[in-house]
Coordinates of C-alpha atoms and ligand atoms in Angstrom, one line a residue:
M1 CA 0.0 0.0 0.0
N2 CA 1.2 3.5 -0.9
H3 CA 1.4 5.8 2.2
N4 CA 2.5 8.9 0.3
P5 CA -0.3 11.4 1.3
I6 CA -0.2 13.1 -2.2
D7 CA -0.6 9.7 -3.9
Q8 CA -3.4 8.8 -1.4
F9 CA -5.1 12.1 -2.1
H10 CA -5.0 11.5 -5.9
E11 CA -6.2 7.9 -5.5
L12 CA -9.2 9.2 -3.4
K13 CA -9.9 11.9 -5.9
N14 CA -9.9 9.4 -8.8
R15 CA -12.3 7.1 -6.9
L16 CA -14.7 9.9 -6.1
T17 CA -14.6 11.2 -9.7
R18 CA -15.3 7.7 -11.0
F19 CA -18.1 7.2 -8.4
M20 CA -19.9 10.4 -9.5
M21 CA -19.3 9.8 -13.2
M22 CA -21.3 6.5 -13.0
Y23 CA -24.4 8.6 -12.0
K24 CA -23.9 10.9 -14.9
F25 CA -23.6 8.0 -17.3
A26 CA -26.7 6.4 -15.8
L27 CA -28.6 9.7 -16.2
D28 CA -27.4 10.0 -19.8
E29 CA -28.8 6.6 -20.6
M30 CA -32.1 7.3 -18.9
E31 CA -32.5 10.6 -20.8
T32 CA -31.8 8.8 -24.1
K33 CA -34.4 6.2 -23.2
V34 CA -37.0 8.9 -22.5
E35 CA -36.1 10.9 -25.6
I36 CA -36.7 7.7 -27.7
L37 CA -40.0 7.1 -26.1
K38 CA -41.0 10.7 -26.7
E39 CA -40.1 10.7 -30.4
E40 CA -41.6 7.4 -31.1
F41 CA -44.8 8.2 -29.3
Q42 CA -45.0 11.4 -31.3
L43 CA -44.6 9.5 -34.5
L44 CA -47.2 6.8 -33.7
H45 CA -49.8 8.9 -32.0
D46 CA -49.1 12.3 -33.3
Y47 CA -49.0 13.6 -29.8
N48 CA -46.2 14.2 -27.2
P49 CA -46.9 13.0 -23.7
I50 CA -43.8 14.6 -22.2
E51 CA -43.7 18.3 -21.5
H52 CA -40.1 18.3 -20.3
T53 CA -37.5 16.4 -18.4
K54 CA -34.9 17.5 -15.9
S55 CA -32.0 15.6 -14.4
R56 CA -29.8 16.4 -11.5
I57 CA -27.0 14.8 -9.6
K58 CA -27.0 15.4 -5.8
S59 CA -24.3 17.7 -4.6
F60 CA -21.6 16.4 -2.2
E61 CA -23.2 18.6 0.5
S62 CA -26.6 17.0 0.2
I63 CA -25.1 13.5 -0.1
F64 CA -23.3 14.2 3.1
R65 CA -26.4 15.6 4.9
K66 CA -28.4 12.5 3.9
V67 CA -25.6 10.2 5.1
M68 CA -25.6 12.0 8.5
R69 CA -29.4 11.9 8.6
K70 CA -29.7 8.2 7.8
G71 CA -26.7 7.2 9.8
C72 CA -25.4 5.0 7.1
G73 CA -21.7 4.3 6.7
T74 CA -19.4 6.7 4.8
S75 CA -17.6 4.3 2.5
L76 CA -18.5 4.6 -1.2
E77 CA -20.2 1.2 -1.1
D78 CA -22.3 2.3 1.9
I79 CA -23.2 5.6 0.2
R80 CA -24.2 3.7 -3.0
E81 CA -26.7 1.6 -1.1
G82 CA -27.7 4.2 1.5
V83 CA -28.3 7.2 -0.8
R84 CA -30.2 5.9 -3.7
D85 CA -31.3 9.2 -5.1
I86 CA -27.9 10.6 -6.1
A87 CA -29.1 10.6 -9.7
G88 CA -32.6 11.9 -10.2
L89 CA -34.7 12.3 -13.3
R90 CA -37.9 14.2 -13.3
I91 CA -40.4 13.7 -16.2
T92 CA -43.2 16.2 -16.5
C93 CA -46.2 14.9 -18.4
S94 CA -49.3 16.6 -19.9
F95 CA -51.9 14.3 -18.4
I96 CA -52.2 11.7 -15.5
S97 CA -52.7 8.9 -18.0
D98 CA -49.3 9.8 -19.6
I99 CA -47.6 9.3 -16.3
Y100 CA -48.8 5.6 -16.2
S101 CA -48.0 5.1 -19.9
I102 CA -44.4 6.3 -19.5
S103 CA -44.0 4.3 -16.3
E104 CA -45.3 1.1 -18.0
M105 CA -43.0 1.7 -21.1
L106 CA -40.0 2.0 -18.8
Q107 CA -41.1 -1.1 -16.8
R108 CA -41.1 -3.1 -20.1
Q109 CA -37.5 -2.3 -20.8
A110 CA -35.5 -5.5 -20.1
D111 CA -32.3 -3.8 -19.2
L112 CA -33.9 -1.6 -16.5
K113 CA -34.2 -3.2 -13.1
I114 CA -37.2 -1.8 -11.2
I115 CA -36.4 -1.7 -7.5
S116 CA -39.6 0.0 -6.3
I117 CA -42.5 2.1 -7.3
K118 CA -44.3 4.6 -5.0
D119 CA -47.6 5.9 -6.3
Y120 CA -48.2 9.2 -4.5
I121 CA -51.0 9.8 -7.1
K122 CA -53.2 7.0 -5.9
N123 CA -52.0 7.6 -2.3
P124 CA -51.0 11.3 -2.0
K125 CA -48.8 12.3 0.9
P126 CA -50.7 13.9 3.9
N127 CA -49.4 17.4 2.8
G128 CA -51.0 16.8 -0.6
Y129 CA -47.8 15.9 -2.6
Q130 CA -48.5 13.8 -5.7
S131 CA -46.1 12.1 -8.1
L132 CA -45.1 8.6 -9.3
H133 CA -41.7 7.6 -8.0
M134 CA -39.7 4.8 -9.6
L135 CA -36.4 3.6 -8.2
V136 CA -34.6 1.8 -11.0
Q137 CA -31.1 0.5 -11.7
V138 CA -29.6 1.2 -15.1
P139 CA -26.7 -0.9 -16.4
V140 CA -23.6 1.2 -17.2
Y141 CA -21.0 -0.6 -19.3
M142 CA -17.4 0.4 -18.9
S143 CA -14.2 -0.9 -20.4
D144 CA -13.8 -3.7 -17.8
R145 CA -17.2 -4.1 -16.1
C146 CA -20.9 -3.3 -16.0
E147 CA -22.4 -1.6 -13.0
M148 CA -26.1 -1.3 -12.1
V149 CA -26.6 2.3 -11.0
Y150 CA -29.5 3.6 -9.0
V151 CA -31.6 6.4 -10.6
E152 CA -34.7 7.9 -8.9
V153 CA -37.3 8.8 -11.5
Q154 CA -40.2 11.1 -10.6
I155 CA -43.0 11.3 -13.0
R156 CA -45.7 14.0 -12.6
T157 CA -48.0 16.4 -14.3
I158 CA -47.4 20.1 -14.8
A159 CA -49.9 20.9 -12.0
M160 CA -48.2 18.4 -9.6
D161 CA -44.8 19.9 -10.5
F162 CA -46.0 23.5 -10.0
W163 CA -47.3 22.6 -6.6
A164 CA -44.2 20.6 -5.6
S165 CA -41.7 23.4 -6.6
L166 CA -43.6 26.0 -4.7
E167 CA -44.0 23.8 -1.6
H168 CA -40.3 23.1 -1.7
K169 CA -39.4 26.8 -1.8
I170 CA -41.8 27.6 1.1
F171 CA -40.3 24.7 3.1
Y172 CA -36.8 26.1 2.7
K173 CA -37.9 29.7 3.3
Y174 CA -39.4 28.7 6.7
D175 CA -36.5 26.5 7.5
E176 CA -38.8 23.4 7.6
S177 CA -41.1 24.9 10.3
V178 CA -44.0 26.1 8.1
P179 CA -46.9 27.8 10.0
V180 CA -50.0 25.5 10.3
Q181 CA -52.2 28.0 8.4
L182 CA -49.8 27.9 5.5
L183 CA -49.7 24.0 5.5
Q184 CA -53.5 24.0 5.4
E185 CA -53.5 26.3 2.5
L186 CA -50.9 24.3 0.7
K187 CA -53.0 21.2 1.1
E188 CA -56.0 23.0 -0.3
A189 CA -53.8 24.1 -3.3
A190 CA -52.7 20.5 -3.8
D191 CA -56.4 19.4 -3.9
T192 CA -57.1 22.2 -6.4
A193 CA -54.2 21.1 -8.6
A194 CA -55.5 17.5 -8.4
E195 CA -58.9 18.6 -9.4
L196 CA -57.5 20.5 -12.4
D197 CA -55.5 17.4 -13.4
R198 CA -58.7 15.3 -13.3
K199 CA -60.6 17.9 -15.4
M200 CA -57.8 18.1 -18.0
Q201 CA -57.8 14.3 -18.2
R202 CA -61.5 14.3 -18.9
L203 CA -61.2 16.9 -21.6
H204 CA -58.2 15.0 -23.1
E205 CA -60.4 11.8 -23.3
E206 CA -63.3 13.7 -24.8
I207 CA -61.1 15.2 -27.5
K208 CA -59.5 11.9 -28.2
A209 CA -63.0 10.3 -28.6
I210 CA -64.0 13.1 -31.1
K211 CA -60.8 12.7 -33.1
S212 CA -61.1 8.9 -33.4
P213 CA -64.8 7.9 -32.7
Q214 CA -64.3 4.3 -33.9
S215 CA -61.8 3.6 -31.1
S216 CA -64.0 4.9 -28.3
Ligands
GTP1 P1 -35.9 10.8 1.0 O1 -35.4 10.6 -0.4 O2 -34.9 10.4 2.0 O3 -36.5 12.1 1.3 O4 -37.0 9.7 1.3 P2 -37.7 8.6 0.4 O5 -36.7 7.9 -0.3 O6 -38.7 7.9 1.3 O7 -38.4 9.6 -0.5 P3 -39.7 9.7 -1.4 O8 -39.6 8.7 -2.5 O9 -40.9 9.8 -0.6 O10 -39.4 11.2 -2.0 C1 -38.2 11.4 -2.6 C2 -38.2 12.8 -3.3 O11 -39.5 13.1 -3.8 C3 -37.7 13.9 -2.5 O12 -36.3 14.1 -2.6 C4 -38.4 15.1 -3.3 O13 -37.7 15.4 -4.5 C5 -39.7 14.5 -3.6 N1 -40.7 14.7 -2.6 C6 -41.2 13.8 -1.7 N2 -42.1 14.3 -0.9 C7 -42.2 15.6 -1.2 C8 -43.0 16.7 -0.7 O14 -43.8 16.6 0.3 N3 -42.8 17.9 -1.3 C9 -42.0 18.1 -2.3 N4 -41.9 19.3 -2.9 N5 -41.2 17.1 -2.8 C10 -41.3 15.9 -2.3
MG2 MG1 -34.8 11.7 -2.0

């Protein structure tokens, strides 16, 4: 073993860079998958179910905070298993039905390993939060090995996304101790957003039925 501190530092830096790069590759692969689904769906159905996608890699600070909060170990192997949302992909869809279509299309892909699915649309969180969360593992092929990398996929409508980003900002602004009155109003806003989603879904189906009466 090399005890030269400079060499040790370089070795650590390389390991960390490689560790974080895996998540970038995994996200690149997921984004390509989603882009293919989007373009093919557009071609087949003359309609685009995806409004936009956004990916992010957790910063070292947030990884560290989560490790402390969860009390998991600090080796890279512990972090890999303990913090499964280092790579995140958010897919914003037009309608609720699109969320399930996209989720099913991803579930049918043989190279993706579905670890868990949390349906906060059928079962919203008590604060009103809605989204479909999928934890998947994507194979990343390198020169000498293949690694299954965790990616957290959140699929939601524009209304759900609008609500979640505002709620997130308020949560930070109040340093996580949001006044009860505001929590109540946020819950009401979430219900309004859900109602809007249901209304848009109905309209979407009515319009589809008019456009192709034989299939309705
Ligand atoms: P953590 O990732 O440790 O928070 O717990 P978990 O793995 O049980 O998380 P869950 O799948 O419930 O949610 C993970 C992510 O969904 C969060 O990091 C947020 O991006 C989003 N999320 C979950 N709940 C809320 C919420 O109440 N409000 C907002 N704005 N986002 C949420
Ligand atoms: Mg999380």
